[in-house]
Amino acid sequence: MEKKDIDWSSLGFGYVKTDKRYVSWFKNGAWDDGALVEDDTITMSECAGVLQYAQTIFEGLKAYTTEDGHIVCFRPDLNAERLEQSAARLEMPVFPKDRFIDAVVKTVEANEAYVPPYGSGATLYIRPYMFGYNPVIGVKPADEYQFRVFTTPVGPYFKGGAKPITIKVSDFDRAAPHGTGHIKAGLNYAMSLHAIVTAHKEGFDENMYLDPGTRTKVEETGGANFLFITKDNKVVTPKSDSILPSITRRSLMYVAEKYLGLTVEHREVYFDELKDFAECGLCGTAAVISPVGKIVNHGEEICLPSGMDDMGPITKKLYDTLTGIQMGRMEAPEGWIKVIK
Ligand code: PLP
Ligand code: COI
């Protein structure tokens, strides 16, 4: 398979159109067989449920070229399960887990020429999504849906890759108590756009959102969960009903304990505790693990002892172990790696 002529190492986190995408239609109460198509455009009614009432959910995972030349993806079963939870919350039909995994595999296979080579620093980002398709004007769920998967080669989510970033404590909330923060719905990201544009204008890389009920606890960023390392090397990660249950975070909690022998605490994390942590990172599919060097709350700076030059030592160990598993340099726990080719 000849790879596309792409300068893999200079890719950022952007959209590059690839050759094929997967489409399945839900009509009359059932999903059709689904197929790969070339057309990257979608034609729909001006009154489609997704356009009027934002009935859309998505997932994100990656395909990796391993050290020995296979193409694999990481825990796609968990993405399928999370899409199911998102669908239930937005009154959308479930796309079955085995079909989700099959659609991901087919789409990656069809775009093999875009899977970045091992060692290039890039990966193939996979975006499964589902949306309400037919006209809806009274506020109610659509009757017809499309489930789709496209892929795009990507580099680091934050420019500078492993360089520590600076984050702002947002004055806006991302989620509401008993709202939709725990699912992957497009509406959560629409909510965050003004906050991220504001943070960027002020020179910050990302936002830290606090719990919407009391604004005393740490939640997450617009696209990743937080990890903190205590001065005695415990891994602490915020627990809340209004954050997305990150697959990367769940995997890192396992890796920290079972591979690195660290103590892991999944619990409420108060903003007031942040000054006592030794390291901080963001974790997610797109973010992988991005180190945080500084957190700023209305001019008050919390500077992590790990500094602004490099990842902290425990964060680095977690990063090396997770990416080692994903790239086939280290043995993966049973069922974590789906070999595509
Ligand atoms: N939190 C939010 C809001 C996200 O959008 C993402 C990205 O998917 C994550 C966390 C990380 O989740 P995962 O590790 O499953 O990609
Ligand atoms: C992902 O990590 O897959 C996400 O969906 C985050 C997104 C903000 C790019």
mmCIF file of C-alpha atoms and ligand atoms in Angstrom:
data_model
loop_
_atom_site.group_PDB
_atom_site.id
_atom_site.type_symbol
_atom_site.label_atom_id
_atom_site.label_comp_id
_atom_site.label_asym_id
_atom_site.label_seq_id
_atom_site.Cartn_x
_atom_site.Cartn_y
_atom_site.Cartn_z
ATOM 1 C CA MET A 1 0.000 0.000 0.000
ATOM 2 C CA GLU A 2 1.533 3.276 -1.110
ATOM 3 C CA LYS A 3 1.074 6.039 1.443
ATOM 4 C CA LYS A 4 -0.158 9.513 0.437
ATOM 5 C CA ASP A 5 2.446 12.177 -0.053
ATOM 6 C CA ILE A 6 1.825 13.984 3.236
ATOM 7 C CA ASP A 7 4.399 15.644 5.477
ATOM 8 C CA TRP A 8 3.211 13.615 8.466
ATOM 9 C CA SER A 9 5.449 15.219 11.054
ATOM 10 C CA SER A 10 4.144 18.716 10.353
ATOM 11 C CA LEU A 11 0.452 17.813 10.655
ATOM 12 C CA GLY A 12 -1.535 19.648 13.306
ATOM 13 C CA PHE A 13 -4.988 18.658 14.544
ATOM 14 C CA GLY A 14 -6.936 19.597 11.399
ATOM 15 C CA TYR A 15 -9.246 18.084 8.814
ATOM 16 C CA VAL A 16 -7.760 16.442 5.741
ATOM 17 C CA LYS A 17 -10.304 14.825 3.447
ATOM 18 C CA THR A 18 -9.601 11.124 2.981
ATOM 19 C CA ASP A 19 -10.934 8.795 0.278
ATOM 20 C CA LYS A 20 -13.832 6.908 1.834
ATOM 21 C CA ARG A 21 -16.360 7.276 4.628
ATOM 22 C CA TYR A 22 -18.955 4.896 6.061
ATOM 23 C CA VAL A 23 -22.680 5.698 6.029
ATOM 24 C CA SER A 24 -25.649 3.848 7.474
ATOM 25 C CA TRP A 25 -29.234 5.152 7.428
ATOM 26 C CA PHE A 26 -31.872 4.630 10.084
ATOM 27 C CA LYS A 27 -35.372 4.694 8.566
ATOM 28 C CA ASN A 28 -38.681 3.076 9.486
ATOM 29 C CA GLY A 29 -37.231 1.957 12.791
ATOM 30 C CA ALA A 30 -34.191 0.050 11.455
ATOM 31 C CA TRP A 31 -30.590 0.584 10.346
ATOM 32 C CA ASP A 32 -29.761 -0.344 6.748
ATOM 33 C CA ASP A 33 -26.690 -2.468 5.886
ATOM 34 C CA GLY A 34 -24.362 0.539 5.615
ATOM 35 C CA ALA A 35 -21.682 1.128 2.979
ATOM 36 C CA LEU A 36 -18.475 2.999 2.226
ATOM 37 C CA VAL A 37 -18.989 6.015 -0.040
ATOM 38 C CA GLU A 38 -16.731 8.559 -1.722
ATOM 39 C CA ASP A 39 -18.943 11.629 -1.384
ATOM 40 C CA ASP A 40 -17.860 13.689 1.611
ATOM 41 C CA THR A 41 -20.907 15.959 1.454
ATOM 42 C CA ILE A 42 -24.375 15.516 2.976
ATOM 43 C CA THR A 43 -27.614 16.912 1.562
ATOM 44 C CA MET A 44 -30.531 17.300 3.927
ATOM 45 C CA SER A 45 -33.702 19.253 4.620
ATOM 46 C CA GLU A 46 -33.340 22.805 5.902
ATOM 47 C CA CYS A 47 -35.470 21.579 8.808
ATOM 48 C CA ALA A 48 -33.375 18.488 9.702
ATOM 49 C CA GLY A 49 -33.347 17.656 13.417
ATOM 50 C CA VAL A 50 -29.599 18.196 13.603
ATOM 51 C CA LEU A 51 -29.805 21.678 12.093
ATOM 52 C CA GLN A 52 -32.709 22.934 14.199
ATOM 53 C CA TYR A 53 -32.252 21.257 17.562
ATOM 54 C CA ALA A 54 -28.647 20.014 17.493
ATOM 55 C CA GLN A 55 -29.531 16.339 17.693
ATOM 56 C CA THR A 56 -26.011 15.062 17.062
ATOM 57 C CA ILE A 57 -23.518 12.925 18.968
ATOM 58 C CA PHE A 58 -20.021 11.750 18.134
ATOM 59 C CA GLU A 59 -16.990 9.734 19.147
ATOM 60 C CA GLY A 60 -13.251 10.062 18.603
ATOM 61 C CA LEU A 61 -10.605 7.361 18.452
ATOM 62 C CA LYS A 62 -7.372 6.791 16.562
ATOM 63 C CA ALA A 63 -5.696 4.238 14.321
ATOM 64 C CA TYR A 64 -1.981 3.710 14.896
ATOM 65 C CA THR A 65 0.756 2.039 12.875
ATOM 66 C CA THR A 66 2.583 -0.202 15.319
ATOM 67 C CA GLU A 67 6.317 -0.790 15.518
ATOM 68 C CA ASP A 68 5.910 -4.079 13.617
ATOM 69 C CA GLY A 69 3.811 -2.506 10.847
ATOM 70 C CA HIS A 70 0.263 -3.441 11.822
ATOM 71 C CA ILE A 71 -2.608 -0.954 11.865
ATOM 72 C CA VAL A 72 -4.547 -1.046 15.120
ATOM 73 C CA CYS A 73 -7.053 0.962 17.068
ATOM 74 C CA PHE A 74 -7.479 1.366 20.798
ATOM 75 C CA ARG A 75 -10.508 0.096 22.744
ATOM 76 C CA PRO A 76 -13.167 0.821 20.063
ATOM 77 C CA ASP A 77 -15.671 -1.191 22.129
ATOM 78 C CA LEU A 78 -15.633 1.576 24.741
ATOM 79 C CA ASN A 79 -16.340 4.219 22.101
ATOM 80 C CA ALA A 80 -19.270 2.103 20.871
ATOM 81 C CA GLU A 81 -20.622 1.869 24.422
ATOM 82 C CA ARG A 82 -20.239 5.588 25.046
ATOM 83 C CA LEU A 83 -22.020 6.398 21.759
ATOM 84 C CA GLU A 84 -24.839 4.191 22.975
ATOM 85 C CA GLN A 85 -25.065 6.208 26.210
ATOM 86 C CA SER A 86 -24.991 9.467 24.252
ATOM 87 C CA ALA A 87 -27.744 8.176 21.943
ATOM 88 C CA ALA A 88 -29.946 7.205 24.888
ATOM 89 C CA ARG A 89 -29.639 10.694 26.433
ATOM 90 C CA LEU A 90 -30.591 12.437 23.156
ATOM 91 C CA GLU A 91 -33.395 9.971 22.266
ATOM 92 C CA MET A 92 -31.526 8.560 19.280
ATOM 93 C CA PRO A 93 -31.434 4.938 18.113
ATOM 94 C CA VAL A 94 -28.569 2.685 19.213
ATOM 95 C CA PHE A 95 -26.029 1.719 16.571
ATOM 96 C CA PRO A 96 -25.027 -1.827 17.606
ATOM 97 C CA LYS A 97 -21.545 -2.277 19.080
ATOM 98 C CA ASP A 98 -20.387 -4.984 16.647
ATOM 99 C CA ARG A 99 -21.534 -2.849 13.721
ATOM 100 C CA PHE A 100 -19.781 0.209 15.188
ATOM 101 C CA ILE A 101 -16.486 -1.693 15.373
ATOM 102 C CA ASP A 102 -16.990 -3.129 11.892
ATOM 103 C CA ALA A 103 -17.676 0.361 10.482
ATOM 104 C CA VAL A 104 -14.503 1.717 12.116
ATOM 105 C CA VAL A 105 -12.432 -1.170 10.732
ATOM 106 C CA LYS A 106 -13.868 -0.782 7.213
ATOM 107 C CA THR A 107 -13.301 2.977 7.160
ATOM 108 C CA VAL A 108 -9.700 2.668 8.332
ATOM 109 C CA GLU A 109 -8.977 -0.122 5.832
ATOM 110 C CA ALA A 110 -10.424 1.985 3.023
ATOM 111 C CA ASN A 111 -8.166 4.899 4.009
ATOM 112 C CA GLU A 112 -5.023 2.898 4.715
ATOM 113 C CA ALA A 113 -2.956 5.253 2.547
ATOM 114 C CA TYR A 114 -3.653 7.998 5.097
ATOM 115 C CA VAL A 115 -2.639 6.052 8.207
ATOM 116 C CA PRO A 116 0.563 7.838 9.285
ATOM 117 C CA PRO A 117 3.696 5.670 9.423
ATOM 118 C CA TYR A 118 5.139 4.424 12.726
ATOM 119 C CA GLY A 119 7.335 7.013 14.370
ATOM 120 C CA SER A 120 5.970 9.971 12.400
ATOM 121 C CA GLY A 121 4.256 11.492 15.436
ATOM 122 C CA ALA A 122 0.936 11.473 13.576
ATOM 123 C CA THR A 123 -2.081 9.126 13.762
ATOM 124 C CA LEU A 124 -5.331 8.620 11.891
ATOM 125 C CA TYR A 125 -8.167 10.221 13.840
ATOM 126 C CA ILE A 126 -11.480 8.405 13.453
ATOM 127 C CA ARG A 127 -14.722 10.316 13.906
ATOM 128 C CA PRO A 128 -17.910 8.235 14.217
ATOM 129 C CA TYR A 129 -21.060 10.359 14.553
ATOM 130 C CA MET A 130 -24.820 10.220 14.319
ATOM 131 C CA PHE A 131 -27.422 12.894 13.647
ATOM 132 C CA GLY A 132 -31.151 13.470 13.167
ATOM 133 C CA TYR A 133 -31.810 13.748 9.469
ATOM 134 C CA ASN A 134 -35.509 14.284 8.708
ATOM 135 C CA PRO A 135 -37.453 17.552 9.126
ATOM 136 C CA VAL A 136 -38.442 18.318 12.729
ATOM 137 C CA ILE A 137 -40.111 21.590 13.681
ATOM 138 C CA GLY A 138 -41.931 20.842 16.932
ATOM 139 C CA VAL A 139 -39.322 20.024 19.580
ATOM 140 C CA LYS A 140 -39.040 16.234 19.380
ATOM 141 C CA PRO A 141 -36.527 13.600 18.280
ATOM 142 C CA ALA A 142 -36.089 12.907 14.556
ATOM 143 C CA ASP A 143 -37.381 9.635 13.057
ATOM 144 C CA GLU A 144 -34.526 9.198 10.601
ATOM 145 C CA TYR A 145 -30.795 9.234 11.363
ATOM 146 C CA GLN A 146 -27.437 8.760 9.712
ATOM 147 C CA PHE A 147 -24.516 7.056 11.425
ATOM 148 C CA ARG A 148 -21.248 7.942 9.734
ATOM 149 C CA VAL A 149 -17.512 7.433 10.191
ATOM 150 C CA PHE A 150 -14.797 9.535 8.582
ATOM 151 C CA THR A 151 -11.068 9.663 9.168
ATOM 152 C CA THR A 152 -8.421 12.368 9.022
ATOM 153 C CA PRO A 153 -4.669 12.185 9.666
ATOM 154 C CA VAL A 154 -3.699 14.346 12.644
ATOM 155 C CA GLY A 155 -0.704 15.539 14.599
ATOM 156 C CA PRO A 156 -0.678 16.977 18.146
ATOM 157 C CA TYR A 157 -3.830 18.694 19.459
ATOM 158 C CA PHE A 158 -1.785 21.479 21.036
ATOM 159 C CA LYS A 159 0.914 23.167 18.985
ATOM 160 C CA GLY A 160 4.251 22.292 20.485
ATOM 161 C CA GLY A 161 3.249 18.707 21.296
ATOM 162 C CA ALA A 162 4.711 17.807 24.649
ATOM 163 C CA LYS A 163 5.423 21.402 25.756
ATOM 164 C CA PRO A 164 3.448 22.348 28.881
ATOM 165 C CA ILE A 165 0.447 24.573 28.247
ATOM 166 C CA THR A 166 -1.189 27.374 30.219
ATOM 167 C CA ILE A 167 -4.857 27.146 31.068
ATOM 168 C CA LYS A 168 -7.452 29.601 32.247
ATOM 169 C CA VAL A 169 -10.111 28.884 34.839
ATOM 170 C CA SER A 170 -13.185 29.625 32.770
ATOM 171 C CA ASP A 171 -15.889 32.013 33.922
ATOM 172 C CA PHE A 172 -18.309 30.007 31.783
ATOM 173 C CA ASP A 173 -19.731 26.603 32.618
ATOM 174 C CA ARG A 174 -19.487 23.742 30.150
ATOM 175 C CA ALA A 175 -22.176 21.551 31.662
ATOM 176 C CA ALA A 176 -25.160 21.822 33.977
ATOM 177 C CA PRO A 177 -25.948 19.690 37.018
ATOM 178 C CA HIS A 178 -28.062 16.799 35.674
ATOM 179 C CA GLY A 179 -27.350 18.024 32.127
ATOM 180 C CA THR A 180 -25.387 16.468 29.264
ATOM 181 C CA GLY A 181 -21.747 16.952 30.305
ATOM 182 C CA HIS A 182 -21.249 13.186 30.646
ATOM 183 C CA ILE A 183 -22.148 12.396 27.028
ATOM 184 C CA LYS A 184 -20.458 13.289 23.770
ATOM 185 C CA ALA A 185 -23.086 15.547 22.222
ATOM 186 C CA GLY A 186 -22.233 18.312 19.747
ATOM 187 C CA LEU A 187 -24.197 20.749 21.900
ATOM 188 C CA ASN A 188 -21.572 20.546 24.678
ATOM 189 C CA TYR A 189 -18.936 21.726 22.224
ATOM 190 C CA ALA A 190 -21.110 24.527 20.813
ATOM 191 C CA MET A 191 -21.455 25.695 24.440
ATOM 192 C CA SER A 192 -17.676 25.829 24.795
ATOM 193 C CA LEU A 193 -16.853 27.828 21.663
ATOM 194 C CA HIS A 194 -17.212 31.299 23.161
ATOM 195 C CA ALA A 195 -15.179 30.195 26.187
ATOM 196 C CA ILE A 196 -12.323 28.796 24.100
ATOM 197 C CA VAL A 197 -12.217 31.786 21.736
ATOM 198 C CA THR A 198 -12.112 34.064 24.797
ATOM 199 C CA ALA A 199 -9.316 32.004 26.386
ATOM 200 C CA HIS A 200 -7.273 32.026 23.162
ATOM 201 C CA LYS A 201 -7.717 35.813 22.757
ATOM 202 C CA GLU A 202 -6.319 36.218 26.258
ATOM 203 C CA GLY A 203 -3.306 34.061 25.385
ATOM 204 C CA PHE A 204 -4.335 30.796 27.094
ATOM 205 C CA ASP A 205 -4.206 27.379 25.460
ATOM 206 C CA GLU A 206 -7.297 25.860 27.099
ATOM 207 C CA ASN A 207 -9.962 26.313 29.744
ATOM 208 C CA MET A 208 -10.427 24.578 33.050
ATOM 209 C CA TYR A 209 -14.133 24.228 33.789
ATOM 210 C CA LEU A 210 -15.310 24.059 37.390
ATOM 211 C CA ASP A 211 -18.330 22.127 38.600
ATOM 212 C CA PRO A 212 -21.434 24.031 37.531
ATOM 213 C CA GLY A 213 -23.227 23.520 40.850
ATOM 214 C CA THR A 214 -20.742 25.036 43.297
ATOM 215 C CA ARG A 215 -17.768 26.200 41.165
ATOM 216 C CA THR A 216 -15.418 24.851 43.825
ATOM 217 C CA LYS A 217 -14.358 21.590 42.145
ATOM 218 C CA VAL A 218 -12.329 20.841 39.030
ATOM 219 C CA GLU A 219 -14.206 19.249 36.142
ATOM 220 C CA GLU A 220 -12.424 19.045 32.791
ATOM 221 C CA THR A 221 -11.429 21.062 29.726
ATOM 222 C CA GLY A 222 -13.406 21.451 26.506
ATOM 223 C CA GLY A 223 -11.908 18.246 25.095
ATOM 224 C CA ALA A 224 -10.014 16.313 27.765
ATOM 225 C CA ASN A 225 -10.116 15.110 31.395
ATOM 226 C CA PHE A 226 -7.566 16.203 34.007
ATOM 227 C CA LEU A 227 -4.876 14.131 35.688
ATOM 228 C CA PHE A 228 -2.979 15.438 38.699
ATOM 229 C CA ILE A 229 0.091 13.969 40.374
ATOM 230 C CA THR A 230 0.610 14.569 44.085
ATOM 231 C CA LYS A 231 4.006 15.309 45.589
ATOM 232 C CA ASP A 232 4.113 11.691 46.788
ATOM 233 C CA ASN A 233 3.390 10.374 43.270
ATOM 234 C CA LYS A 234 -0.285 9.482 43.550
ATOM 235 C CA VAL A 235 -2.386 9.890 40.416
ATOM 236 C CA VAL A 236 -5.540 11.889 41.133
ATOM 237 C CA THR A 237 -8.333 12.341 38.623
ATOM 238 C CA PRO A 238 -11.592 14.279 39.104
ATOM 239 C CA LYS A 239 -14.835 12.365 39.580
ATOM 240 C CA SER A 240 -18.052 14.093 38.589
ATOM 241 C CA ASP A 241 -21.369 13.243 36.972
ATOM 242 C CA SER A 242 -21.005 16.125 34.543
ATOM 243 C CA ILE A 243 -17.681 15.254 32.884
ATOM 244 C CA LEU A 244 -17.118 12.951 29.934
ATOM 245 C CA PRO A 245 -15.882 9.509 31.055
ATOM 246 C CA SER A 246 -12.648 9.659 29.054
ATOM 247 C CA ILE A 247 -11.448 6.314 27.718
ATOM 248 C CA THR A 248 -7.866 7.589 27.874
ATOM 249 C CA ARG A 249 -8.336 8.529 31.538
ATOM 250 C CA ARG A 250 -9.860 5.175 32.400
ATOM 251 C CA SER A 251 -6.987 3.425 30.599
ATOM 252 C CA LEU A 252 -4.383 5.561 32.356
ATOM 253 C CA MET A 253 -5.852 4.758 35.764
ATOM 254 C CA TYR A 254 -5.334 1.067 34.972
ATOM 255 C CA VAL A 255 -1.865 1.618 33.536
ATOM 256 C CA ALA A 256 -0.802 3.726 36.535
ATOM 257 C CA GLU A 257 -1.802 1.006 38.953
ATOM 258 C CA LYS A 258 -0.968 -2.189 37.074
ATOM 259 C CA TYR A 259 2.046 -1.178 34.981
ATOM 260 C CA LEU A 260 3.618 1.515 37.134
ATOM 261 C CA GLY A 261 2.533 0.457 40.624
ATOM 262 C CA LEU A 262 1.156 3.903 41.452
ATOM 263 C CA THR A 263 -1.778 4.660 43.725
ATOM 264 C CA VAL A 264 -4.747 6.088 41.845
ATOM 265 C CA GLU A 265 -7.497 8.217 43.348
ATOM 266 C CA HIS A 266 -10.661 8.912 41.354
ATOM 267 C CA ARG A 267 -12.426 11.484 43.505
ATOM 268 C CA GLU A 268 -13.724 15.009 43.742
ATOM 269 C CA VAL A 269 -10.849 17.460 43.338
ATOM 270 C CA TYR A 270 -11.266 20.882 44.928
ATOM 271 C CA PHE A 271 -9.825 23.907 43.173
ATOM 272 C CA ASP A 272 -8.144 24.870 46.442
ATOM 273 C CA GLU A 273 -6.043 21.674 46.283
ATOM 274 C CA LEU A 274 -4.402 22.552 42.976
ATOM 275 C CA LYS A 275 -1.562 24.517 44.556
ATOM 276 C CA ASP A 276 -0.410 21.327 46.289
ATOM 277 C CA PHE A 277 -0.052 19.115 43.199
ATOM 278 C CA ALA A 278 3.322 18.372 41.593
ATOM 279 C CA GLU A 279 2.148 17.768 38.020
ATOM 280 C CA CYS A 280 -0.949 18.263 35.910
ATOM 281 C CA GLY A 281 -1.937 16.942 32.505
ATOM 282 C CA LEU A 282 -4.887 16.750 30.150
ATOM 283 C CA CYS A 283 -5.806 13.355 28.803
ATOM 284 C CA GLY A 284 -7.948 12.338 25.866
ATOM 285 C CA THR A 285 -7.774 10.763 22.439
ATOM 286 C CA ALA A 286 -6.862 14.032 20.739
ATOM 287 C CA ALA A 287 -4.821 15.408 23.652
ATOM 288 C CA VAL A 288 -3.082 12.043 24.436
ATOM 289 C CA ILE A 289 -1.453 13.457 27.580
ATOM 290 C CA SER A 290 -0.719 17.149 27.303
ATOM 291 C CA PRO A 291 1.191 18.565 30.262
ATOM 292 C CA VAL A 292 -0.096 21.688 32.005
ATOM 293 C CA GLY A 293 2.527 24.079 33.406
ATOM 294 C CA LYS A 294 0.348 26.887 34.703
ATOM 295 C CA ILE A 295 -3.271 27.427 35.739
ATOM 296 C CA VAL A 296 -4.519 31.027 35.927
ATOM 297 C CA ASN A 297 -7.597 32.166 37.834
ATOM 298 C CA HIS A 298 -8.282 35.883 37.344
ATOM 299 C CA GLY A 299 -4.611 36.793 37.478
ATOM 300 C CA GLU A 300 -3.765 34.412 40.304
ATOM 301 C CA GLU A 301 -1.214 31.954 38.951
ATOM 302 C CA ILE A 302 -0.748 28.376 40.057
ATOM 303 C CA CYS A 303 2.598 27.239 38.668
ATOM 304 C CA LEU A 304 3.059 23.483 38.713
ATOM 305 C CA PRO A 305 6.484 22.504 40.112
ATOM 306 C CA SER A 306 7.071 20.489 36.900
ATOM 307 C CA GLY A 307 7.520 23.855 35.147
ATOM 308 C CA MET A 308 6.987 25.153 31.618
ATOM 309 C CA ASP A 309 9.767 23.285 29.803
ATOM 310 C CA ASP A 310 8.985 19.579 30.036
ATOM 311 C CA MET A 311 6.404 17.035 31.051
ATOM 312 C CA GLY A 312 6.626 16.096 34.708
ATOM 313 C CA PRO A 313 8.360 12.751 35.394
ATOM 314 C CA ILE A 314 5.230 10.774 36.349
ATOM 315 C CA THR A 315 3.204 12.275 33.510
ATOM 316 C CA LYS A 316 6.040 11.225 31.177
ATOM 317 C CA LYS A 317 5.967 7.657 32.505
ATOM 318 C CA LEU A 318 2.219 7.499 31.960
ATOM 319 C CA TYR A 319 2.612 8.954 28.476
ATOM 320 C CA ASP A 320 5.364 6.514 27.511
ATOM 321 C CA THR A 321 3.410 3.525 28.811
ATOM 322 C CA LEU A 322 0.115 4.462 27.161
ATOM 323 C CA THR A 323 1.681 5.281 23.792
ATOM 324 C CA GLY A 324 3.910 2.198 24.136
ATOM 325 C CA ILE A 325 0.766 0.064 24.380
ATOM 326 C CA GLN A 326 -0.945 1.887 21.515
ATOM 327 C CA MET A 327 2.076 1.645 19.200
ATOM 328 C CA GLY A 328 2.769 -1.996 20.018
ATOM 329 C CA ARG A 329 6.034 -1.432 21.909
ATOM 330 C CA MET A 330 4.525 -2.791 25.125
ATOM 331 C CA GLU A 331 2.168 -5.643 25.791
ATOM 332 C CA ALA A 332 -1.446 -4.464 26.015
ATOM 333 C CA PRO A 333 -4.018 -5.644 28.522
ATOM 334 C CA GLU A 334 -6.370 -8.247 27.062
ATOM 335 C CA GLY A 335 -8.864 -6.751 24.606
ATOM 336 C CA TRP A 336 -7.396 -3.240 24.417
ATOM 337 C CA ILE A 337 -5.981 -3.441 20.904
ATOM 338 C CA LYS A 338 -8.127 -4.135 17.851
ATOM 339 C CA VAL A 339 -5.874 -5.231 14.995
ATOM 340 C CA ILE A 340 -7.208 -3.868 11.718
ATOM 341 C CA LYS A 341 -4.454 -5.037 9.386
HETATM 342 N N1 PLP B 1 -13.570 15.215 27.764
HETATM 343 C C1 PLP B 1 -14.116 15.779 26.676
HETATM 344 C C2 PLP B 1 -15.036 16.911 26.862
HETATM 345 C C3 PLP B 1 -13.801 15.277 25.405
HETATM 346 O O1 PLP B 1 -14.324 15.810 24.317
HETATM 347 C C4 PLP B 1 -12.901 14.199 25.294
HETATM 348 C C5 PLP B 1 -12.579 13.633 23.990
HETATM 349 O O2 PLP B 1 -13.096 12.656 23.574
HETATM 350 C C6 PLP B 1 -12.359 13.670 26.453
HETATM 351 C C7 PLP B 1 -12.716 14.194 27.679
HETATM 352 C C8 PLP B 1 -11.416 12.511 26.392
HETATM 353 O O3 PLP B 1 -12.097 11.326 26.148
HETATM 354 P P1 PLP B 1 -11.371 10.107 25.438
HETATM 355 O O4 PLP B 1 -10.183 9.787 26.252
HETATM 356 O O5 PLP B 1 -12.383 9.038 25.476
HETATM 357 O O6 PLP B 1 -11.027 10.555 24.071
HETATM 358 C C1 COI B 2 -11.231 13.515 21.154
HETATM 359 O O1 COI B 2 -10.252 13.557 21.874
HETATM 360 O O2 COI B 2 -11.493 12.558 20.425
HETATM 361 C C2 COI B 2 -12.196 14.594 21.132
HETATM 362 O O3 COI B 2 -13.292 14.392 20.690
HETATM 363 C C3 COI B 2 -11.810 15.919 21.597
HETATM 364 C C4 COI B 2 -12.163 16.941 20.589
HETATM 365 C C5 COI B 2 -12.286 18.228 21.292
HETATM 366 C C6 COI B 2 -11.198 16.988 19.458
#
